[in-house]
Amino acid sequence: MNRRITVHIEASRPYDIIIGRGILTESGERIRTVLPKVQKIMLVGDDITAGLYGKNVVDSLTEAGFSVVQFIFPQGEANKNITTFAALLEELATAGLTRSDCIVALGGGVVGDLAGFAAACFLRGIDFVQIPTTVLAAVDSSVGGKTAVDLSCGKNLAGAFHQPSLVLCDPDVFATLPHRIFSDGCAEIIKYGFISDPALLEKLSHTDVYKLQAGDAIEEILADCVRDKAVYVTADEQDRGIRQLLNLGHTIGHGVEAASDFAVSHGSAVAIGMHLVTCGAVKKGICPPETLQLLEKLLAAYDLPMVCPFETQTLYSAALSDKKRAGGMITLVLPTAVGQSQLFPMPVEELLPFLELCLSDI
Ligand SMILES: NC(=O)c1ccc[n+]([C@@H]2O[C@H](COP(=O)([O-])OP(=O)(O)OC[C@H]3O[C@@H](n4cnc5c(N)ncnc54)[C@H](O)[C@@H]3O)[C@@H](O)[C@H]2O)c1
Ligand SMILES: [Zn+2]
């Protein structure tokens, strides 16, 4: 029997995240245990995740006695939209799912966000289970209950808080991830370390991205990340206070993504964002230089970029349109020591000089 690590999330709806190699083939029995009344399951995947792992999951679900229908859409952020969302809702209705049935999301953050939002809305809310297949989804998007689709004006502008009933994470599926996508997910892992987990930073310092993708250390590291996220989700489920610490590198990162017209991937943009704010924090004298040195060492070891390809003004305009802005204030997350970060709310006018400081040569 392979090792299983369970992390419990005590959110408004408590649930477990179970991590372990080969757990995909146990999905039927594990869902049956948590949701005994479910008869029909809508398995949602994109063409890649459904193609690679759909059969394994369908076999396991069928064996456990579920009747399974599938919704498969073309991969990519461009399809995390209202059109795909509406098509999924129509399929759920056509297939006759009831309030005691459930949706299973098999994929990365795009699949999880879309399927989760449909679960939040269909019949005013049905159960859903996350089976994350990217590192980013495993450590971040599958946990915490944020679901959304993009609108033409921006990312994640329509969504809901809807916690899953179970998260099943099988690191074996990372073997088929393109290295760039694996590495990108590692930016989120590094983020948890710099927010509040010096022990995780220590572990990450002793490995590199190739060893992590091929080796055994990943399960423990995924568990560390979701335990870290659980603390913030439990304390601030609706993201109005302390949960904002999870945005380390993201306000600027979203700016980099937007300014590049999404040519820079999310993980790479977050890496650049973390580097930029850490430079700023060191220059402001609120963070010791060793923190920046460790961040640079880890970003290099995990094949992640750090140099911002944009000018201050471009970044400023793009960062200002981030939806995390509230009224005239923007809250930045800045590292203050190795494995420690704090929230710094500031009037938006102060963001430009701060960015200038971050990007300056001194
Ligand atoms: N809800 C949240 O809290 C939250 C948090 C962070 C990010 N997100 C969202 O997550 C999304 C990004 O997620 P992502 O990075 O997982 O992207 P993604 O879902 O688009 O996956 C990236 C690519 O990898 C492919 N893929 C997935 N698993 C694979 C596997 N095992 N083997 C081979 N290929 C595989 C996908 O088909 C896709 O082409 C964004 O839409 C973002 O807004 C949500
Ligand atoms: Zn992120």
Short mmCIF file of C-alpha atoms and ligand atoms in Angstrom, two decimals:
data_model
loop_
_atom_site.label_atom_id
_atom_site.label_comp_id
_atom_site.label_asym_id
_atom_site.label_seq_id
_atom_site.Cartn_x
_atom_site.Cartn_y
_atom_site.Cartn_z
CA MET A 1 0.00 0.00 0.00
CA ASN A 2 1.41 3.37 -1.02
CA ARG A 3 1.81 6.09 1.59
CA ARG A 4 -1.13 8.48 2.07
CA ILE A 5 -0.91 11.90 3.72
CA THR A 6 -4.17 13.48 4.88
CA VAL A 7 -4.50 17.19 5.59
CA HIS A 8 -7.77 18.31 7.12
CA ILE A 9 -9.22 21.72 6.27
CA GLU A 10 -11.54 23.14 8.89
CA ALA A 11 -13.42 25.56 6.60
CA SER A 12 -17.17 26.36 6.77
CA ARG A 13 -17.45 22.95 5.12
CA PRO A 14 -14.64 20.78 6.51
CA TYR A 15 -12.87 18.40 4.11
CA ASP A 16 -9.76 16.33 3.63
CA ILE A 17 -6.96 16.58 1.13
CA ILE A 18 -5.45 13.14 0.59
CA ILE A 19 -2.06 13.00 -1.12
CA GLY A 20 -0.44 9.82 -2.41
CA ARG A 21 0.92 8.09 -5.45
CA GLY A 22 -1.67 6.02 -7.30
CA ILE A 23 -4.63 7.57 -5.47
CA LEU A 24 -6.33 8.20 -8.83
CA THR A 25 -7.27 4.54 -8.99
CA GLU A 26 -8.88 4.78 -5.55
CA SER A 27 -11.01 7.81 -6.43
CA GLY A 28 -14.27 5.82 -6.63
CA GLU A 29 -14.08 4.26 -3.18
CA ARG A 30 -12.73 7.46 -1.60
CA ILE A 31 -15.58 9.57 -3.03
CA ARG A 32 -18.09 6.90 -2.01
CA THR A 33 -16.86 7.15 1.61
CA VAL A 34 -17.22 10.93 1.74
CA LEU A 35 -20.38 11.29 -0.38
CA PRO A 36 -22.42 8.11 0.16
CA LYS A 37 -25.64 9.49 -1.41
CA VAL A 38 -24.15 10.37 -4.79
CA GLN A 39 -25.40 8.29 -7.72
CA LYS A 40 -24.29 10.24 -10.76
CA ILE A 41 -20.97 12.01 -11.31
CA MET A 42 -20.09 14.59 -13.97
CA LEU A 43 -16.35 14.18 -14.57
CA VAL A 44 -14.94 17.45 -15.92
CA GLY A 45 -11.56 17.59 -17.63
CA ASP A 46 -9.79 19.39 -20.44
CA ASP A 47 -8.81 17.45 -23.55
CA ILE A 48 -5.30 16.79 -22.16
CA THR A 49 -6.17 15.72 -18.61
CA ALA A 50 -9.20 13.70 -19.70
CA GLY A 51 -7.12 12.07 -22.43
CA LEU A 52 -4.30 11.13 -20.05
CA TYR A 53 -6.17 10.20 -16.89
CA GLY A 54 -9.91 10.15 -17.64
CA LYS A 55 -10.09 6.39 -18.17
CA ASN A 56 -8.37 5.58 -14.86
CA VAL A 57 -10.79 7.77 -12.98
CA VAL A 58 -13.90 6.62 -14.89
CA ASP A 59 -12.96 2.96 -14.25
CA SER A 60 -12.52 3.60 -10.54
CA LEU A 61 -15.79 5.58 -10.29
CA THR A 62 -17.73 2.95 -12.21
CA GLU A 63 -16.29 0.17 -10.08
CA ALA A 64 -17.50 2.01 -6.98
CA GLY A 65 -21.03 1.98 -8.44
CA PHE A 66 -21.34 5.54 -9.75
CA SER A 67 -22.96 6.34 -13.04
CA VAL A 68 -20.48 8.60 -14.87
CA VAL A 69 -21.00 11.29 -17.50
CA GLN A 70 -18.19 13.45 -18.87
CA PHE A 71 -17.67 17.05 -19.92
CA ILE A 72 -14.43 17.62 -21.80
CA PHE A 73 -13.41 21.03 -23.14
CA PRO A 74 -10.30 22.25 -25.00
CA GLN A 75 -7.40 23.03 -22.65
CA GLY A 76 -6.26 26.54 -21.81
CA GLU A 77 -7.12 29.67 -19.87
CA ALA A 78 -8.96 31.07 -22.92
CA ASN A 79 -11.67 28.45 -22.33
CA LYS A 80 -12.20 29.27 -18.65
CA ASN A 81 -15.02 31.52 -19.75
CA ILE A 82 -18.76 32.04 -19.56
CA THR A 83 -19.38 30.09 -22.77
CA THR A 84 -17.74 26.90 -21.46
CA PHE A 85 -19.38 27.49 -18.08
CA ALA A 86 -22.85 27.76 -19.65
CA ALA A 87 -22.20 24.64 -21.75
CA LEU A 88 -21.25 22.72 -18.60
CA LEU A 89 -24.41 23.86 -16.77
CA GLU A 90 -26.51 22.74 -19.74
CA GLU A 91 -24.77 19.34 -19.74
CA LEU A 92 -25.39 18.93 -16.01
CA ALA A 93 -29.09 19.60 -16.54
CA THR A 94 -29.33 17.40 -19.64
CA ALA A 95 -27.60 14.52 -17.87
CA GLY A 96 -30.14 14.86 -15.06
CA LEU A 97 -27.80 15.42 -12.11
CA THR A 98 -29.69 16.13 -8.91
CA ARG A 99 -28.77 17.98 -5.72
CA SER A 100 -27.39 14.79 -4.25
CA ASP A 101 -25.03 14.18 -7.18
CA CYS A 102 -21.58 15.63 -7.70
CA ILE A 103 -18.96 17.04 -10.05
CA VAL A 104 -15.39 15.76 -10.14
CA ALA A 105 -12.74 18.13 -11.54
CA LEU A 106 -9.79 16.31 -13.12
CA GLY A 107 -7.19 18.83 -14.19
CA GLY A 108 -5.23 21.94 -13.43
CA GLY A 109 -6.53 25.23 -12.09
CA VAL A 110 -8.52 25.97 -15.23
CA VAL A 111 -10.59 22.80 -14.88
CA GLY A 112 -10.91 23.14 -11.09
CA ASP A 113 -12.03 26.77 -11.21
CA LEU A 114 -14.59 26.16 -13.95
CA ALA A 115 -15.98 22.91 -12.51
CA GLY A 116 -16.06 24.38 -9.00
CA PHE A 117 -17.99 27.44 -10.15
CA ALA A 118 -20.49 25.22 -11.98
CA ALA A 119 -20.86 23.15 -8.78
CA ALA A 120 -21.49 26.37 -6.82
CA CYS A 121 -24.25 27.46 -9.23
CA PHE A 122 -25.96 24.33 -10.50
CA LEU A 123 -29.20 23.81 -8.53
CA ARG A 124 -27.83 26.52 -6.18
CA GLY A 125 -24.90 24.34 -5.22
CA ILE A 126 -23.93 20.68 -5.46
CA ASP A 127 -20.91 18.79 -4.11
CA PHE A 128 -17.64 18.71 -5.97
CA VAL A 129 -14.35 16.87 -5.68
CA GLN A 130 -11.01 18.14 -6.91
CA ILE A 131 -8.42 15.86 -8.50
CA PRO A 132 -5.62 18.35 -9.25
CA THR A 133 -3.17 17.35 -12.02
CA THR A 134 -0.76 20.31 -11.99
CA VAL A 135 1.52 21.40 -9.15
CA LEU A 136 -0.24 24.76 -9.05
CA ALA A 137 -3.62 23.09 -8.68
CA ALA A 138 -2.29 20.67 -6.04
CA VAL A 139 -0.81 23.35 -3.77
CA ASP A 140 -3.10 26.24 -4.52
CA SER A 141 -6.24 26.28 -6.66
CA SER A 142 -7.78 22.97 -5.50
CA VAL A 143 -7.71 24.09 -1.87
CA GLY A 144 -9.63 26.95 -0.32
CA GLY A 145 -12.88 27.10 -2.23
CA LYS A 146 -12.26 29.96 -4.66
CA THR A 147 -13.90 29.18 -7.99
CA ALA A 148 -14.25 31.43 -11.03
CA VAL A 149 -14.31 32.03 -14.74
CA ASP A 150 -12.78 34.91 -16.68
CA LEU A 151 -14.74 37.75 -18.29
CA SER A 152 -13.54 39.72 -21.30
CA CYS A 153 -12.51 42.53 -18.91
CA GLY A 154 -10.25 40.34 -16.82
CA LYS A 155 -9.39 37.10 -15.06
CA ASN A 156 -11.59 35.46 -12.42
CA LEU A 157 -14.14 38.28 -12.45
CA ALA A 158 -17.16 35.99 -12.00
CA GLY A 159 -16.98 33.36 -9.32
CA ALA A 160 -18.03 32.05 -5.93
CA PHE A 161 -16.63 30.65 -2.73
CA HIS A 162 -17.54 26.96 -2.78
CA GLN A 163 -15.44 24.48 -0.84
CA PRO A 164 -14.85 21.01 -2.31
CA SER A 165 -15.95 17.92 -0.39
CA LEU A 166 -12.66 16.14 -0.98
CA VAL A 167 -9.33 16.74 -2.74
CA LEU A 168 -7.39 13.76 -4.09
CA CYS A 169 -3.84 14.52 -5.14
CA ASP A 170 -1.81 11.91 -7.03
CA PRO A 171 1.79 13.10 -7.65
CA ASP A 172 2.24 10.33 -10.27
CA VAL A 173 0.36 12.54 -12.74
CA PHE A 174 3.13 15.16 -12.60
CA ALA A 175 5.29 12.79 -14.69
CA THR A 176 3.46 13.93 -17.84
CA LEU A 177 3.60 17.65 -17.04
CA PRO A 178 5.78 19.67 -19.40
CA HIS A 179 8.80 20.76 -17.36
CA ARG A 180 7.90 24.46 -17.75
CA ILE A 181 4.46 23.91 -16.20
CA PHE A 182 5.92 21.84 -13.37
CA SER A 183 8.49 24.52 -12.68
CA ASP A 184 5.84 27.25 -12.76
CA GLY A 185 3.87 25.48 -10.03
CA CYS A 186 7.04 25.49 -7.93
CA ALA A 187 6.81 29.29 -7.75
CA GLU A 188 3.71 28.82 -5.57
CA ILE A 189 5.59 26.32 -3.38
CA ILE A 190 8.42 28.82 -2.90
CA LYS A 191 5.79 31.47 -2.12
CA TYR A 192 4.49 29.47 0.87
CA GLY A 193 8.02 29.23 2.22
CA PHE A 194 8.57 32.98 2.09
CA ILE A 195 5.16 33.77 3.58
CA SER A 196 5.54 31.76 6.77
CA ASP A 197 7.39 28.47 6.42
CA PRO A 198 11.17 28.61 7.00
CA ALA A 199 11.28 24.79 7.37
CA LEU A 200 9.86 24.42 3.86
CA LEU A 201 12.52 26.83 2.55
CA GLU A 202 15.15 24.64 4.17
CA LYS A 203 13.77 21.55 2.41
CA LEU A 204 13.60 23.38 -0.93
CA SER A 205 17.20 24.54 -0.53
CA HIS A 206 18.35 20.92 -0.56
CA THR A 207 16.77 19.96 -3.82
CA ASP A 208 16.18 21.31 -7.30
CA VAL A 209 13.32 21.23 -9.72
CA TYR A 210 14.50 18.13 -11.66
CA LYS A 211 14.93 16.09 -8.48
CA LEU A 212 11.55 17.24 -7.25
CA GLN A 213 9.71 16.26 -10.45
CA ALA A 214 11.30 12.81 -10.50
CA GLY A 215 11.78 12.07 -6.80
CA ASP A 216 9.92 11.22 -3.61
CA ALA A 217 10.23 14.52 -1.72
CA ILE A 218 7.25 16.01 -3.51
CA GLU A 219 4.52 14.42 -1.37
CA GLU A 220 5.83 15.95 1.86
CA ILE A 221 6.30 19.31 0.16
CA LEU A 222 2.76 19.33 -1.25
CA ALA A 223 1.45 18.50 2.23
CA ASP A 224 3.48 21.35 3.77
CA CYS A 225 1.97 23.79 1.26
CA VAL A 226 -1.64 22.77 1.78
CA ARG A 227 -1.15 22.81 5.56
CA ASP A 228 0.14 26.37 5.20
CA LYS A 229 -2.78 27.36 2.98
CA ALA A 230 -5.21 25.70 5.41
CA VAL A 231 -4.16 28.09 8.17
CA TYR A 232 -5.18 31.14 6.10
CA VAL A 233 -8.32 29.58 4.62
CA THR A 234 -9.53 28.59 8.08
CA ALA A 235 -8.79 31.98 9.63
CA ASP A 236 -10.17 34.08 6.76
CA GLU A 237 -12.24 32.02 4.33
CA GLN A 238 -13.63 35.05 2.45
CA ASP A 239 -10.20 36.63 1.85
CA ARG A 240 -10.76 39.91 3.66
CA GLY A 241 -7.75 39.87 5.97
CA ILE A 242 -4.90 37.51 6.75
CA ARG A 243 -5.58 35.25 3.70
CA GLN A 244 -4.23 38.12 1.60
CA LEU A 245 -0.74 37.01 2.66
CA LEU A 246 -1.17 34.29 0.03
CA ASN A 247 -0.87 37.08 -2.55
CA LEU A 248 2.89 37.39 -2.04
CA GLY A 249 4.31 38.23 -5.48
CA HIS A 250 0.82 38.29 -6.99
CA THR A 251 -0.14 41.98 -7.18
CA ILE A 252 2.97 42.71 -9.22
CA GLY A 253 2.81 39.24 -10.78
CA HIS A 254 -0.67 39.91 -12.15
CA GLY A 255 0.70 43.18 -13.52
CA VAL A 256 3.50 41.30 -15.30
CA GLU A 257 1.03 38.75 -16.70
CA ALA A 258 -1.32 41.46 -17.94
CA ALA A 259 1.46 43.68 -19.36
CA SER A 260 2.81 40.69 -21.32
CA ASP A 261 -0.68 39.93 -22.62
CA PHE A 262 -0.35 36.61 -20.75
CA ALA A 263 2.77 35.56 -22.68
CA VAL A 264 4.53 35.35 -19.28
CA SER A 265 2.95 32.41 -17.43
CA HIS A 266 1.41 32.82 -13.98
CA GLY A 267 4.18 31.02 -12.06
CA SER A 268 6.92 32.94 -13.84
CA ALA A 269 5.08 36.21 -13.22
CA VAL A 270 4.72 35.38 -9.52
CA ALA A 271 8.45 34.59 -9.36
CA ILE A 272 9.23 38.00 -10.90
CA GLY A 273 6.70 39.64 -8.55
CA MET A 274 8.24 38.02 -5.45
CA HIS A 275 11.70 39.07 -6.54
CA LEU A 276 10.61 42.62 -7.21
CA VAL A 277 8.85 43.17 -3.88
CA THR A 278 11.67 41.52 -1.98
CA CYS A 279 14.16 43.92 -3.64
CA GLY A 280 11.85 46.77 -2.59
CA ALA A 281 11.54 45.47 0.97
CA VAL A 282 15.33 45.17 1.30
CA LYS A 283 15.82 48.71 -0.07
CA LYS A 284 13.17 50.04 2.32
CA GLY A 285 15.16 48.46 5.16
CA ILE A 286 12.32 46.21 6.36
CA CYS A 287 13.87 42.95 5.16
CA PRO A 288 17.40 41.60 5.63
CA PRO A 289 19.41 41.03 2.40
CA GLU A 290 19.81 37.29 3.21
CA THR A 291 16.11 36.87 2.37
CA LEU A 292 16.68 38.20 -1.13
CA GLN A 293 19.78 36.02 -1.53
CA LEU A 294 17.83 32.90 -0.58
CA LEU A 295 14.95 33.83 -2.89
CA GLU A 296 17.38 34.31 -5.79
CA LYS A 297 19.04 30.96 -5.05
CA LEU A 298 15.69 29.14 -5.01
CA LEU A 299 14.26 30.84 -8.10
CA ALA A 300 17.40 29.85 -10.01
CA ALA A 301 17.28 26.27 -8.68
CA TYR A 302 13.65 25.94 -9.79
CA ASP A 303 14.24 27.37 -13.28
CA LEU A 304 12.18 30.46 -12.56
CA PRO A 305 12.80 33.99 -13.87
CA MET A 306 13.43 37.03 -11.67
CA VAL A 307 14.11 39.96 -13.96
CA CYS A 308 11.10 42.14 -14.70
CA PRO A 309 10.85 42.76 -18.46
CA PHE A 310 8.71 45.92 -18.07
CA GLU A 311 9.19 49.57 -17.18
CA THR A 312 7.77 50.97 -13.96
CA GLN A 313 4.88 52.83 -15.59
CA THR A 314 3.69 49.82 -17.62
CA LEU A 315 3.81 47.65 -14.52
CA TYR A 316 2.04 50.28 -12.45
CA SER A 317 -0.89 50.62 -14.86
CA ALA A 318 -1.24 46.85 -15.16
CA ALA A 319 -0.92 46.25 -11.40
CA LEU A 320 -3.55 48.90 -10.65
CA SER A 321 -6.21 47.00 -12.53
CA ASP A 322 -5.70 44.03 -10.19
CA LYS A 323 -9.00 43.17 -8.55
CA LYS A 324 -7.35 42.98 -5.11
CA ARG A 325 -7.47 46.77 -5.03
CA ALA A 326 -10.03 48.12 -2.56
CA GLY A 327 -11.08 51.77 -3.00
CA GLY A 328 -8.00 53.99 -2.91
CA MET A 329 -5.90 51.39 -1.09
CA ILE A 330 -3.79 48.49 -2.30
CA THR A 331 -2.32 45.88 0.02
CA LEU A 332 1.15 44.62 -0.78
CA VAL A 333 2.66 41.55 0.83
CA LEU A 334 6.31 42.09 1.67
CA PRO A 335 8.84 39.66 3.12
CA THR A 336 10.29 40.85 6.42
CA ALA A 337 12.63 37.93 7.17
CA VAL A 338 13.42 34.46 5.84
CA GLY A 339 10.08 32.63 6.07
CA GLN A 340 8.07 35.63 7.23
CA SER A 341 5.92 38.19 5.39
CA GLN A 342 3.50 40.94 6.38
CA LEU A 343 0.61 42.88 4.85
CA PHE A 344 1.38 46.50 3.95
CA PRO A 345 -1.76 48.43 2.95
CA MET A 346 -0.82 51.62 1.09
CA PRO A 347 -2.65 54.37 -0.82
CA VAL A 348 -2.46 53.56 -4.55
CA GLU A 349 -0.44 56.77 -5.15
CA GLU A 350 2.40 55.20 -3.15
CA LEU A 351 2.60 52.17 -5.42
CA LEU A 352 4.41 54.04 -8.21
CA PRO A 353 7.29 55.32 -6.03
CA PHE A 354 7.50 51.88 -4.42
CA LEU A 355 7.83 50.23 -7.84
CA GLU A 356 10.46 52.79 -8.81
CA LEU A 357 12.38 51.86 -5.68
CA CYS A 358 12.03 48.13 -6.44
CA LEU A 359 13.33 48.56 -10.00
CA SER A 360 16.07 51.09 -9.20
CA ASP A 361 19.73 50.08 -9.41
CA ILE A 362 20.65 51.19 -5.92
N1 LIG B 1 -9.05 29.01 -7.23
C1 LIG B 1 -7.88 29.42 -6.78
O1 LIG B 1 -7.69 29.62 -5.58
C2 LIG B 1 -6.76 29.60 -7.76
C3 LIG B 1 -5.46 29.82 -7.28
C4 LIG B 1 -4.44 29.93 -8.21
C5 LIG B 1 -4.70 29.83 -9.57
N2 LIG B 1 -5.98 29.64 -10.00
C6 LIG B 1 -6.29 29.50 -11.44
O2 LIG B 1 -5.63 28.34 -11.91
C7 LIG B 1 -5.42 28.48 -13.32
C8 LIG B 1 -4.03 28.01 -13.66
O3 LIG B 1 -3.92 26.65 -13.33
P1 LIG B 1 -2.82 25.70 -13.99
O4 LIG B 1 -1.50 26.37 -13.95
O5 LIG B 1 -2.98 24.37 -13.37
O6 LIG B 1 -3.23 25.73 -15.55
P2 LIG B 1 -4.06 24.74 -16.47
O7 LIG B 1 -5.19 24.12 -15.79
O8 LIG B 1 -4.33 25.49 -17.72
O9 LIG B 1 -2.98 23.61 -16.81
C9 LIG B 1 -1.83 23.94 -17.55
C10 LIG B 1 -1.67 23.00 -18.75
O10 LIG B 1 -1.24 21.72 -18.28
C11 LIG B 1 -2.07 20.70 -18.83
N3 LIG B 1 -2.05 19.62 -17.84
C12 LIG B 1 -2.70 19.59 -16.65
N4 LIG B 1 -2.34 18.50 -15.96
C13 LIG B 1 -1.46 17.82 -16.75
C14 LIG B 1 -0.73 16.62 -16.56
N5 LIG B 1 -0.77 15.93 -15.42
N6 LIG B 1 0.09 16.21 -17.56
C15 LIG B 1 0.20 16.95 -18.70
N7 LIG B 1 -0.45 18.10 -18.93
C16 LIG B 1 -1.28 18.53 -17.94
C17 LIG B 1 -3.40 21.38 -19.04
O11 LIG B 1 -4.16 20.68 -20.00
C18 LIG B 1 -2.96 22.75 -19.54
O12 LIG B 1 -2.62 22.67 -20.89
C19 LIG B 1 -5.68 29.93 -13.65
O13 LIG B 1 -6.91 30.03 -14.32
C20 LIG B 1 -5.77 30.61 -12.29
O14 LIG B 1 -6.64 31.72 -12.30
C21 LIG B 1 -7.00 29.52 -9.12
ZN ZN B 2 -0.80 32.09 -7.91
#
